[in-house]
PDB file of C-alpha atoms in Angstrom:
ATOM      1  CA  MET A   1       0.000   0.000   0.000  1.00  0.00           C
ATOM      2  CA  LYS A   2       1.371   3.391  -0.962  1.00  0.00           C
ATOM      3  CA  LEU A   3       1.924   5.942   1.783  1.00  0.00           C
ATOM      4  CA  GLN A   4      -0.236   8.487  -0.010  1.00  0.00           C
ATOM      5  CA  LYS A   5      -3.228   6.157   0.111  1.00  0.00           C
ATOM      6  CA  ILE A   6      -3.285   6.071   3.904  1.00  0.00           C
ATOM      7  CA  PRO A   7      -5.625   8.857   5.089  1.00  0.00           C
ATOM      8  CA  ASP A   8      -4.061  11.681   7.142  1.00  0.00           C
ATOM      9  CA  GLY A   9      -6.410  11.024  10.050  1.00  0.00           C
ATOM     10  CA  LEU A  10      -5.227   7.423  10.386  1.00  0.00           C
ATOM     11  CA  TRP A  11      -1.593   8.470  10.860  1.00  0.00           C
ATOM     12  CA  VAL A  12      -2.716  10.935  13.526  1.00  0.00           C
ATOM     13  CA  PHE A  13      -4.952   8.362  15.241  1.00  0.00           C
ATOM     14  CA  ALA A  14      -2.302   5.614  15.355  1.00  0.00           C
ATOM     15  CA  GLY A  15       0.458   8.003  16.435  1.00  0.00           C
ATOM     16  CA  GLY A  16      -1.752   9.727  18.997  1.00  0.00           C
ATOM     17  CA  GLY A  17      -2.722   6.382  20.536  1.00  0.00           C
ATOM     18  CA  ALA A  18       0.935   5.349  20.788  1.00  0.00           C
ATOM     19  CA  GLY A  19       1.927   8.698  22.308  1.00  0.00           C
ATOM     20  CA  ALA A  20      -0.862   8.659  24.894  1.00  0.00           C
ATOM     21  CA  PHE A  21       0.009   5.030  25.716  1.00  0.00           C
ATOM     22  CA  MET A  22       3.681   5.896  26.320  1.00  0.00           C
ATOM     23  CA  ARG A  23       2.685   8.842  28.528  1.00  0.00           C
ATOM     24  CA  ALA A  24       0.324   6.624  30.543  1.00  0.00           C
ATOM     25  CA  VAL A  25       3.051   3.996  31.009  1.00  0.00           C
ATOM     26  CA  LEU A  26       5.651   6.582  32.088  1.00  0.00           C
ATOM     27  CA  THR A  27       3.318   8.295  34.584  1.00  0.00           C
ATOM     28  CA  GLU A  28       2.429   4.843  35.965  1.00  0.00           C
ATOM     29  CA  ILE A  29       6.109   3.876  36.411  1.00  0.00           C
ATOM     30  CA  PHE A  30       7.097   7.284  37.829  1.00  0.00           C
ATOM     31  CA  PRO A  31       4.128   8.494  39.893  1.00  0.00           C
ATOM     32  CA  GLN A  32       6.492  10.212  42.337  1.00  0.00           C
ATOM     33  CA  THR A  33       6.577  13.912  42.877  1.00  0.00           C
ATOM     34  CA  PHE A  34       9.754  15.854  43.510  1.00  0.00           C
ATOM     35  CA  LEU A  35       9.378  19.001  45.636  1.00  0.00           C
ATOM     36  CA  HIS A  36       5.577  18.547  45.164  1.00  0.00           C
ATOM     37  CA  LEU A  37       6.038  18.615  41.390  1.00  0.00           C
ATOM     38  CA  PRO A  38       4.734  15.843  39.102  1.00  0.00           C
ATOM     39  CA  VAL A  39       8.095  15.272  37.436  1.00  0.00           C
ATOM     40  CA  ALA A  40       6.849  12.670  34.928  1.00  0.00           C
ATOM     41  CA  VAL A  41       4.429  15.081  33.191  1.00  0.00           C
ATOM     42  CA  LEU A  42       7.033  17.864  33.357  1.00  0.00           C
ATOM     43  CA  CYS A  43       9.716  15.681  31.738  1.00  0.00           C
ATOM     44  CA  ILE A  44       7.268  14.317  29.127  1.00  0.00           C
ATOM     45  CA  ASN A  45       6.204  17.818  28.099  1.00  0.00           C
ATOM     46  CA  VAL A  46       9.730  19.254  27.938  1.00  0.00           C
ATOM     47  CA  LEU A  47      11.074  16.215  26.065  1.00  0.00           C
ATOM     48  CA  GLY A  48       8.108  16.282  23.676  1.00  0.00           C
ATOM     49  CA  ALA A  49       8.568  19.998  22.973  1.00  0.00           C
ATOM     50  CA  PHE A  50      12.250  19.349  22.160  1.00  0.00           C
ATOM     51  CA  LEU A  51      11.503  16.395  19.883  1.00  0.00           C
ATOM     52  CA  LEU A  52       8.610  18.080  18.054  1.00  0.00           C
ATOM     53  CA  GLY A  53      10.666  21.234  17.451  1.00  0.00           C
ATOM     54  CA  CYS A  54      13.538  19.108  16.146  1.00  0.00           C
ATOM     55  CA  LEU A  55      11.352  16.900  13.944  1.00  0.00           C
ATOM     56  CA  LEU A  56       9.284  19.675  12.341  1.00  0.00           C
ATOM     57  CA  ARG A  57      12.296  21.813  11.473  1.00  0.00           C
ATOM     58  CA  PHE A  58      14.213  18.792  10.177  1.00  0.00           C
ATOM     59  CA  LEU A  59      11.301  17.869   7.907  1.00  0.00           C
ATOM     60  CA  ALA A  60      10.729  21.464   6.801  1.00  0.00           C
ATOM     61  CA  VAL A  61      14.312  22.181   5.750  1.00  0.00           C
ATOM     62  CA  SER A  62      15.126  18.769   4.290  1.00  0.00           C
ATOM     63  CA  GLY A  63      12.462  18.773   1.595  1.00  0.00           C
ATOM     64  CA  GLN A  64       8.830  19.028   0.521  1.00  0.00           C
ATOM     65  CA  ASP A  65       5.914  18.213   2.780  1.00  0.00           C
ATOM     66  CA  ALA A  66       4.800  15.159   0.800  1.00  0.00           C
ATOM     67  CA  GLY A  67       5.211  11.380   0.825  1.00  0.00           C
ATOM     68  CA  TRP A  68       7.133  10.034   3.817  1.00  0.00           C
ATOM     69  CA  ARG A  69       7.809  13.527   5.166  1.00  0.00           C
ATOM     70  CA  LYS A  70       4.109  14.324   5.381  1.00  0.00           C
ATOM     71  CA  ALA A  71       3.350  10.892   6.836  1.00  0.00           C
ATOM     72  CA  THR A  72       6.075  11.394   9.464  1.00  0.00           C
ATOM     73  CA  ARG A  73       4.881  14.912  10.284  1.00  0.00           C
ATOM     74  CA  LEU A  74       1.317  13.679  10.831  1.00  0.00           C
ATOM     75  CA  GLY A  75       2.072  10.310  12.438  1.00  0.00           C
ATOM     76  CA  VAL A  76       5.072  11.177  14.606  1.00  0.00           C
ATOM     77  CA  GLY A  77       4.588  14.948  14.967  1.00  0.00           C
ATOM     78  CA  THR A  78       0.842  15.595  15.252  1.00  0.00           C
ATOM     79  CA  GLY A  79       0.194  12.035  16.439  1.00  0.00           C
ATOM     80  CA  VAL A  80       2.931  10.656  18.714  1.00  0.00           C
ATOM     81  CA  MET A  81       4.359  13.937  20.045  1.00  0.00           C
ATOM     82  CA  GLY A  82       0.945  15.593  20.251  1.00  0.00           C
ATOM     83  CA  GLY A  83      -0.525  12.620  22.098  1.00  0.00           C
ATOM     84  CA  PHE A  84       2.573  12.115  24.261  1.00  0.00           C
ATOM     85  CA  THR A  85       2.571  15.663  25.612  1.00  0.00           C
ATOM     86  CA  THR A  86      -0.474  17.047  27.384  1.00  0.00           C
ATOM     87  CA  TYR A  87      -1.769  20.457  28.312  1.00  0.00           C
ATOM     88  CA  SER A  88      -4.880  19.426  30.236  1.00  0.00           C
ATOM     89  CA  SER A  89      -3.009  17.305  32.819  1.00  0.00           C
ATOM     90  CA  PHE A  90      -0.476  20.105  33.126  1.00  0.00           C
ATOM     91  CA  ALA A  91      -3.120  22.792  33.817  1.00  0.00           C
ATOM     92  CA  VAL A  92      -5.295  20.674  36.116  1.00  0.00           C
ATOM     93  CA  GLY A  93      -2.176  19.336  37.873  1.00  0.00           C
ATOM     94  CA  ALA A  94      -0.974  22.875  38.588  1.00  0.00           C
ATOM     95  CA  VAL A  95      -4.413  23.901  39.897  1.00  0.00           C
ATOM     96  CA  SER A  96      -4.548  20.802  42.131  1.00  0.00           C
ATOM     97  CA  ILE A  97      -1.135  21.623  43.606  1.00  0.00           C
ATOM     98  CA  ALA A  98      -2.211  25.228  44.231  1.00  0.00           C
ATOM     99  CA  THR A  99      -5.569  24.327  45.802  1.00  0.00           C
ATOM    100  CA  SER A 100      -3.927  21.735  48.048  1.00  0.00           C
ATOM    101  CA  GLY A 101      -1.990  24.608  49.606  1.00  0.00           C
ATOM    102  CA  SER A 102       1.321  24.699  47.768  1.00  0.00           C
ATOM    103  CA  VAL A 103       0.904  27.841  45.679  1.00  0.00           C
ATOM    104  CA  ALA A 104       4.700  28.237  45.463  1.00  0.00           C
ATOM    105  CA  ALA A 105       5.066  24.692  44.117  1.00  0.00           C
ATOM    106  CA  ALA A 106       2.323  25.299  41.542  1.00  0.00           C
ATOM    107  CA  PHE A 107       4.087  28.475  40.432  1.00  0.00           C
ATOM    108  CA  MET A 108       7.359  26.554  40.140  1.00  0.00           C
ATOM    109  CA  TYR A 109       5.670  23.789  38.144  1.00  0.00           C
ATOM    110  CA  VAL A 110       4.133  26.261  35.675  1.00  0.00           C
ATOM    111  CA  SER A 111       7.316  28.346  35.296  1.00  0.00           C
ATOM    112  CA  ALA A 112       9.560  25.304  34.903  1.00  0.00           C
ATOM    113  CA  SER A 113       7.258  23.755  32.282  1.00  0.00           C
ATOM    114  CA  ILE A 114       6.907  26.896  30.189  1.00  0.00           C
ATOM    115  CA  ILE A 115      10.519  28.124  30.431  1.00  0.00           C
ATOM    116  CA  LEU A 116      12.131  24.698  29.939  1.00  0.00           C
ATOM    117  CA  GLY A 117       9.570  23.734  27.278  1.00  0.00           C
ATOM    118  CA  PHE A 118      10.209  26.932  25.318  1.00  0.00           C
ATOM    119  CA  LEU A 119      14.007  26.600  25.518  1.00  0.00           C
ATOM    120  CA  ALA A 120      13.947  22.875  24.724  1.00  0.00           C
ATOM    121  CA  CYS A 121      11.744  23.493  21.700  1.00  0.00           C
ATOM    122  CA  PHE A 122      14.027  26.288  20.463  1.00  0.00           C
ATOM    123  CA  LEU A 123      17.102  24.090  20.916  1.00  0.00           C
ATOM    124  CA  GLY A 124      15.308  21.239  19.141  1.00  0.00           C
ATOM    125  CA  GLN A 125      14.497  23.507  16.209  1.00  0.00           C
ATOM    126  CA  ILE A 126      18.146  24.592  15.841  1.00  0.00           C
ATOM    127  CA  ILE A 127      19.350  20.970  15.948  1.00  0.00           C
ATOM    128  CA  GLY A 128      16.613  19.882  13.533  1.00  0.00           C
ATOM    129  CA  GLU A 129      17.604  22.602  11.065  1.00  0.00           C
ATOM    130  CA  LYS A 130      21.295  21.606  11.272  1.00  0.00           C
ATOM    131  CA  LEU A 131      20.395  17.959  10.646  1.00  0.00           C
ATOM    132  CA  GLY A 132      18.028  18.895   7.837  1.00  0.00           C
ATOM    133  CA  PHE A 133      20.505  21.117   6.003  1.00  0.00           C
ATOM    134  CA  THR A 134      23.283  18.552   6.163  1.00  0.00           C
ATOM    135  CA  SER A 135      21.069  15.626   5.153  1.00  0.00           C
ATOM    136  CA  LYS A 136      21.675  14.215   1.691  1.00  0.00           C
ATOM    137  CA  ASN A 137      18.093  14.855   0.665  1.00  0.00           C
ATOM    138  CA  SER A 138      18.283  18.548   1.394  1.00  0.00           C
ATOM    139  CA  GLN A 139      16.755  20.349  -1.561  1.00  0.00           C
ATOM    140  CA  ASN A 140      16.953  23.847  -0.246  1.00  0.00           C
ATOM    141  CA  GLY A 141      20.304  24.437   1.420  1.00  0.00           C
ATOM    142  CA  ILE A 142      19.674  28.149   1.535  1.00  0.00           C
ATOM    143  CA  LYS A 143      19.141  30.168   4.650  1.00  0.00           C
ATOM    144  CA  ILE A 144      15.469  30.300   5.462  1.00  0.00           C
ATOM    145  CA  ARG A 145      13.640  33.464   6.298  1.00  0.00           C
ATOM    146  CA  GLY A 146      11.042  33.115   9.015  1.00  0.00           C
ATOM    147  CA  VAL A 147      10.307  29.639  10.270  1.00  0.00           C
ATOM    148  CA  ARG A 148       6.997  28.644   8.752  1.00  0.00           C
TER     149      ARG A 148
ATOM    150  CA  MET B   1      -7.416  -3.909  28.773  1.00  0.00           C
ATOM    151  CA  LEU B   2      -7.059  -0.460  30.373  1.00  0.00           C
ATOM    152  CA  TRP B   3      -3.908   0.199  28.314  1.00  0.00           C
ATOM    153  CA  CYS B   4      -5.727  -0.796  25.157  1.00  0.00           C
ATOM    154  CA  LEU B   5      -8.545   1.639  25.948  1.00  0.00           C
ATOM    155  CA  ILE B   6      -6.033   4.409  26.693  1.00  0.00           C
ATOM    156  CA  PHE B   7      -4.431   3.784  23.294  1.00  0.00           C
ATOM    157  CA  LEU B   8      -7.801   4.017  21.511  1.00  0.00           C
ATOM    158  CA  ALA B   9      -8.960   7.054  23.494  1.00  0.00           C
ATOM    159  CA  GLY B  10      -5.602   8.796  22.954  1.00  0.00           C
ATOM    160  CA  GLY B  11      -5.850   8.120  19.222  1.00  0.00           C
ATOM    161  CA  ALA B  12      -9.405   9.470  19.142  1.00  0.00           C
ATOM    162  CA  GLY B  13      -8.326  12.578  21.074  1.00  0.00           C
ATOM    163  CA  ALA B  14      -5.428  13.234  18.686  1.00  0.00           C
ATOM    164  CA  TRP B  15      -7.745  12.719  15.708  1.00  0.00           C
ATOM    165  CA  CYS B  16     -10.246  15.224  17.140  1.00  0.00           C
ATOM    166  CA  ARG B  17      -7.415  17.731  17.688  1.00  0.00           C
ATOM    167  CA  PHE B  18      -6.216  17.279  14.116  1.00  0.00           C
ATOM    168  CA  SER B  19      -9.743  17.658  12.688  1.00  0.00           C
ATOM    169  CA  LEU B  20     -10.656  20.682  14.800  1.00  0.00           C
ATOM    170  CA  ASP B  21      -7.312  22.376  14.127  1.00  0.00           C
ATOM    171  CA  SER B  22      -7.622  21.748  10.383  1.00  0.00           C
ATOM    172  CA  ALA B  23     -11.178  23.118  10.345  1.00  0.00           C
ATOM    173  CA  LEU B  24     -10.144  26.243  12.276  1.00  0.00           C
ATOM    174  CA  LYS B  25      -7.106  26.817  10.033  1.00  0.00           C
ATOM    175  CA  LYS B  26      -9.416  27.074   7.014  1.00  0.00           C
ATOM    176  CA  ARG B  27     -11.413  29.869   8.639  1.00  0.00           C
ATOM    177  CA  TRP B  28      -8.657  31.622  10.588  1.00  0.00           C
ATOM    178  CA  THR B  29      -6.168  33.292   8.238  1.00  0.00           C
ATOM    179  CA  HIS B  30      -4.393  35.449  10.827  1.00  0.00           C
ATOM    180  CA  PRO B  31      -0.672  34.523  11.112  1.00  0.00           C
ATOM    181  CA  VAL B  32      -0.963  33.820  14.839  1.00  0.00           C
ATOM    182  CA  PRO B  33      -2.532  30.347  15.104  1.00  0.00           C
ATOM    183  CA  ILE B  34      -5.636  29.874  17.231  1.00  0.00           C
ATOM    184  CA  GLY B  35      -6.369  26.131  16.929  1.00  0.00           C
ATOM    185  CA  THR B  36      -4.042  24.737  19.586  1.00  0.00           C
ATOM    186  CA  VAL B  37      -5.017  27.419  22.115  1.00  0.00           C
ATOM    187  CA  THR B  38      -8.717  26.678  21.600  1.00  0.00           C
ATOM    188  CA  ILE B  39      -8.098  22.938  21.969  1.00  0.00           C
ATOM    189  CA  ASN B  40      -5.985  23.343  25.097  1.00  0.00           C
ATOM    190  CA  PHE B  41      -8.565  25.661  26.682  1.00  0.00           C
ATOM    191  CA  LEU B  42     -11.411  23.244  25.951  1.00  0.00           C
ATOM    192  CA  GLY B  43      -9.406  20.240  27.156  1.00  0.00           C
ATOM    193  CA  SER B  44      -8.232  21.922  30.359  1.00  0.00           C
ATOM    194  CA  PHE B  45     -11.787  22.913  31.294  1.00  0.00           C
ATOM    195  CA  ALA B  46     -13.078  19.427  30.470  1.00  0.00           C
ATOM    196  CA  LEU B  47     -10.344  17.727  32.519  1.00  0.00           C
ATOM    197  CA  GLY B  48     -11.159  20.045  35.429  1.00  0.00           C
ATOM    198  CA  LEU B  49     -14.802  18.973  35.250  1.00  0.00           C
ATOM    199  CA  LEU B  50     -13.823  15.319  34.926  1.00  0.00           C
ATOM    200  CA  THR B  51     -11.421  15.522  37.883  1.00  0.00           C
ATOM    201  CA  GLY B  52     -14.228  17.019  39.970  1.00  0.00           C
ATOM    202  CA  TYR B  53     -16.424  14.114  38.924  1.00  0.00           C
ATOM    203  CA  ALA B  54     -13.663  11.569  39.652  1.00  0.00           C
ATOM    204  CA  LEU B  55     -13.215  12.911  43.189  1.00  0.00           C
ATOM    205  CA  THR B  56     -16.842  12.198  44.070  1.00  0.00           C
ATOM    206  CA  HIS B  57     -17.208   9.023  41.968  1.00  0.00           C
ATOM    207  CA  PRO B  58     -14.138   6.868  42.663  1.00  0.00           C
ATOM    208  CA  GLU B  59     -16.122   3.820  41.471  1.00  0.00           C
ATOM    209  CA  HIS B  60     -15.846   5.081  37.886  1.00  0.00           C
ATOM    210  CA  GLN B  61     -12.065   5.269  38.015  1.00  0.00           C
ATOM    211  CA  ILE B  62     -11.492   3.264  34.824  1.00  0.00           C
ATOM    212  CA  LEU B  63     -13.817   5.487  32.807  1.00  0.00           C
ATOM    213  CA  THR B  64     -12.366   8.723  34.172  1.00  0.00           C
ATOM    214  CA  THR B  65      -8.795   7.475  33.567  1.00  0.00           C
ATOM    215  CA  VAL B  66      -9.545   6.499  29.977  1.00  0.00           C
ATOM    216  CA  ILE B  67     -11.194   9.852  29.223  1.00  0.00           C
ATOM    217  CA  GLY B  68      -8.757  11.967  31.255  1.00  0.00           C
ATOM    218  CA  VAL B  69      -5.385  10.341  30.537  1.00  0.00           C
ATOM    219  CA  GLY B  70      -6.355   8.948  27.129  1.00  0.00           C
ATOM    220  CA  PHE B  71      -8.811  11.163  25.309  1.00  0.00           C
ATOM    221  CA  LEU B  72      -8.155  14.589  26.875  1.00  0.00           C
ATOM    222  CA  GLY B  73      -4.421  13.890  27.145  1.00  0.00           C
ATOM    223  CA  GLY B  74      -4.291  13.019  23.448  1.00  0.00           C
ATOM    224  CA  PHE B  75      -6.585  15.919  22.545  1.00  0.00           C
ATOM    225  CA  THR B  76      -4.554  18.630  24.250  1.00  0.00           C
ATOM    226  CA  THR B  77      -0.903  19.140  23.444  1.00  0.00           C
ATOM    227  CA  PHE B  78       1.997  20.913  25.064  1.00  0.00           C
ATOM    228  CA  SER B  79       4.564  20.333  22.315  1.00  0.00           C
ATOM    229  CA  THR B  80       2.610  22.107  19.554  1.00  0.00           C
ATOM    230  CA  ALA B  81       1.847  24.995  21.915  1.00  0.00           C
ATOM    231  CA  MET B  82       5.601  25.442  22.466  1.00  0.00           C
ATOM    232  CA  VAL B  83       6.402  25.110  18.757  1.00  0.00           C
ATOM    233  CA  GLU B  84       3.882  27.866  17.953  1.00  0.00           C
ATOM    234  CA  ALA B  85       5.286  30.143  20.671  1.00  0.00           C
ATOM    235  CA  VAL B  86       8.894  29.603  19.488  1.00  0.00           C
ATOM    236  CA  ASN B  87       7.875  30.099  15.831  1.00  0.00           C
ATOM    237  CA  ALA B  88       6.229  33.417  16.715  1.00  0.00           C
ATOM    238  CA  ALA B  89       9.324  34.537  18.658  1.00  0.00           C
ATOM    239  CA  ARG B  90      11.676  33.589  15.838  1.00  0.00           C
ATOM    240  CA  SER B  91       9.622  35.389  13.225  1.00  0.00           C
ATOM    241  CA  GLY B  92       9.742  38.587  15.266  1.00  0.00           C
ATOM    242  CA  GLN B  93       6.239  38.477  16.749  1.00  0.00           C
ATOM    243  CA  ALA B  94       7.287  38.949  20.372  1.00  0.00           C
ATOM    244  CA  LEU B  95       3.829  39.852  21.656  1.00  0.00           C
ATOM    245  CA  ALA B  96       2.182  36.867  19.959  1.00  0.00           C
ATOM    246  CA  SER B  97       4.884  34.594  21.380  1.00  0.00           C
ATOM    247  CA  PHE B  98       4.304  36.016  24.849  1.00  0.00           C
ATOM    248  CA  TRP B  99       0.577  35.305  24.639  1.00  0.00           C
ATOM    249  CA  LEU B 100       1.033  31.859  23.120  1.00  0.00           C
ATOM    250  CA  ALA B 101       3.393  30.862  25.935  1.00  0.00           C
ATOM    251  CA  LEU B 102       2.125  32.774  28.991  1.00  0.00           C
ATOM    252  CA  GLY B 103      -1.413  33.789  28.038  1.00  0.00           C
ATOM    253  CA  GLN B 104      -2.201  30.218  27.108  1.00  0.00           C
ATOM    254  CA  ILE B 105      -1.238  28.769  30.477  1.00  0.00           C
ATOM    255  CA  ILE B 106      -2.950  31.559  32.403  1.00  0.00           C
ATOM    256  CA  GLY B 107      -6.165  30.945  30.451  1.00  0.00           C
ATOM    257  CA  ALA B 108      -5.862  27.173  30.836  1.00  0.00           C
ATOM    258  CA  LEU B 109      -5.286  27.502  34.601  1.00  0.00           C
ATOM    259  CA  ILE B 110      -8.389  29.687  35.025  1.00  0.00           C
ATOM    260  CA  LEU B 111     -10.473  27.267  32.955  1.00  0.00           C
ATOM    261  CA  ALA B 112      -9.087  24.205  34.764  1.00  0.00           C
ATOM    262  CA  PHE B 113      -9.912  25.845  38.102  1.00  0.00           C
ATOM    263  CA  ALA B 114     -13.418  26.758  36.891  1.00  0.00           C
ATOM    264  CA  GLY B 115     -13.963  23.211  35.644  1.00  0.00           C
ATOM    265  CA  LEU B 116     -12.697  21.679  38.847  1.00  0.00           C
ATOM    266  CA  THR B 117     -14.856  23.957  41.007  1.00  0.00           C
ATOM    267  CA  LEU B 118     -17.933  23.374  38.855  1.00  0.00           C
ATOM    268  CA  GLY B 119     -17.282  19.616  38.660  1.00  0.00           C
ATOM    269  CA  THR B 120     -16.908  19.270  42.413  1.00  0.00           C
ATOM    270  CA  ALA B 121     -20.058  21.334  43.056  1.00  0.00           C
ATOM    271  CA  VAL B 122     -22.335  19.745  40.450  1.00  0.00           C
ATOM    272  CA  PHE B 123     -21.502  16.034  40.610  1.00  0.00           C
TER     273      PHE B 123
END
C-alpha cells in the first residue's frame, strides 16, 4: 500500500494512541513527585517539545511536505508527540497543587514547564535545522527566512 | 485492557485535535494560530470537570482514567503549543509569542480551576 493512500487522520490516530500510551506507562512507572512537582508530566512535556521542534524543522528544511515527510509529520509529529505531551493534565495538575496549599510549588511547576519547554523546543528547532541542512536529501540548502 | 482503551482514546483525542485544528485553520487566516489554544482551553476545562467528577465518583475510576489520561491527554498538546510560541518569537512576533506561551497557560489555569470547582459542586 502506498503511503499516499493512507488517510491523514489514520496516521494521527495511530500516532496519537501510541503517544498517549507511552505517557500513561511513564506516569504509571514514575508516579512520584519531587518538591511537590509531578516530574513525569514535566519531563514528558519538555522532552516532547524538544523532539517536536527538532522533527518539524528537520522535515521542513530537508524537503517538501509530501510522501514520507508528510506521513512522518502527521504520524510522529501531530500524532505521537501531540498525544505524548499534554496540556490538560499540566493545567489541572498545577491547579490541584495550588488548591492543596502549595501555591509556590504550583508556580514553580508552571514556570519550569513553560521556560524549559520553550528553551527545549528552540534548541530542538536549531538541531533539527542543522540535521536537515546537512542531510543528503536537502533540496533547499539556503538560509530560510522566518520559520513557517 | 485499560492500556488498550487508553491507546484508543488517545488516538481518538489526537484525531479530534487534528480535525478541529484543520477546520479552524481554514477559517482563521491570521498569522498567529488559534487552533491549539482553543483545543488546550477546551481540554483543560473538560479535565477540570472530569477531575471534579472523579473525586466524588471513585467507582468510575477506569472510565475517568480512559477519558482523562487517554482522550483529553491526546486531545490537548503541550509540544505544539511550544512550537507555535517559538515560531512566533523567531519570526519577530514577540507579543504573539508572549501570549502563546504565557497567556495560554494563564487561560488554561483559570479554565481548569473553573472546571474543577464546577465539577466538584455539580456532581
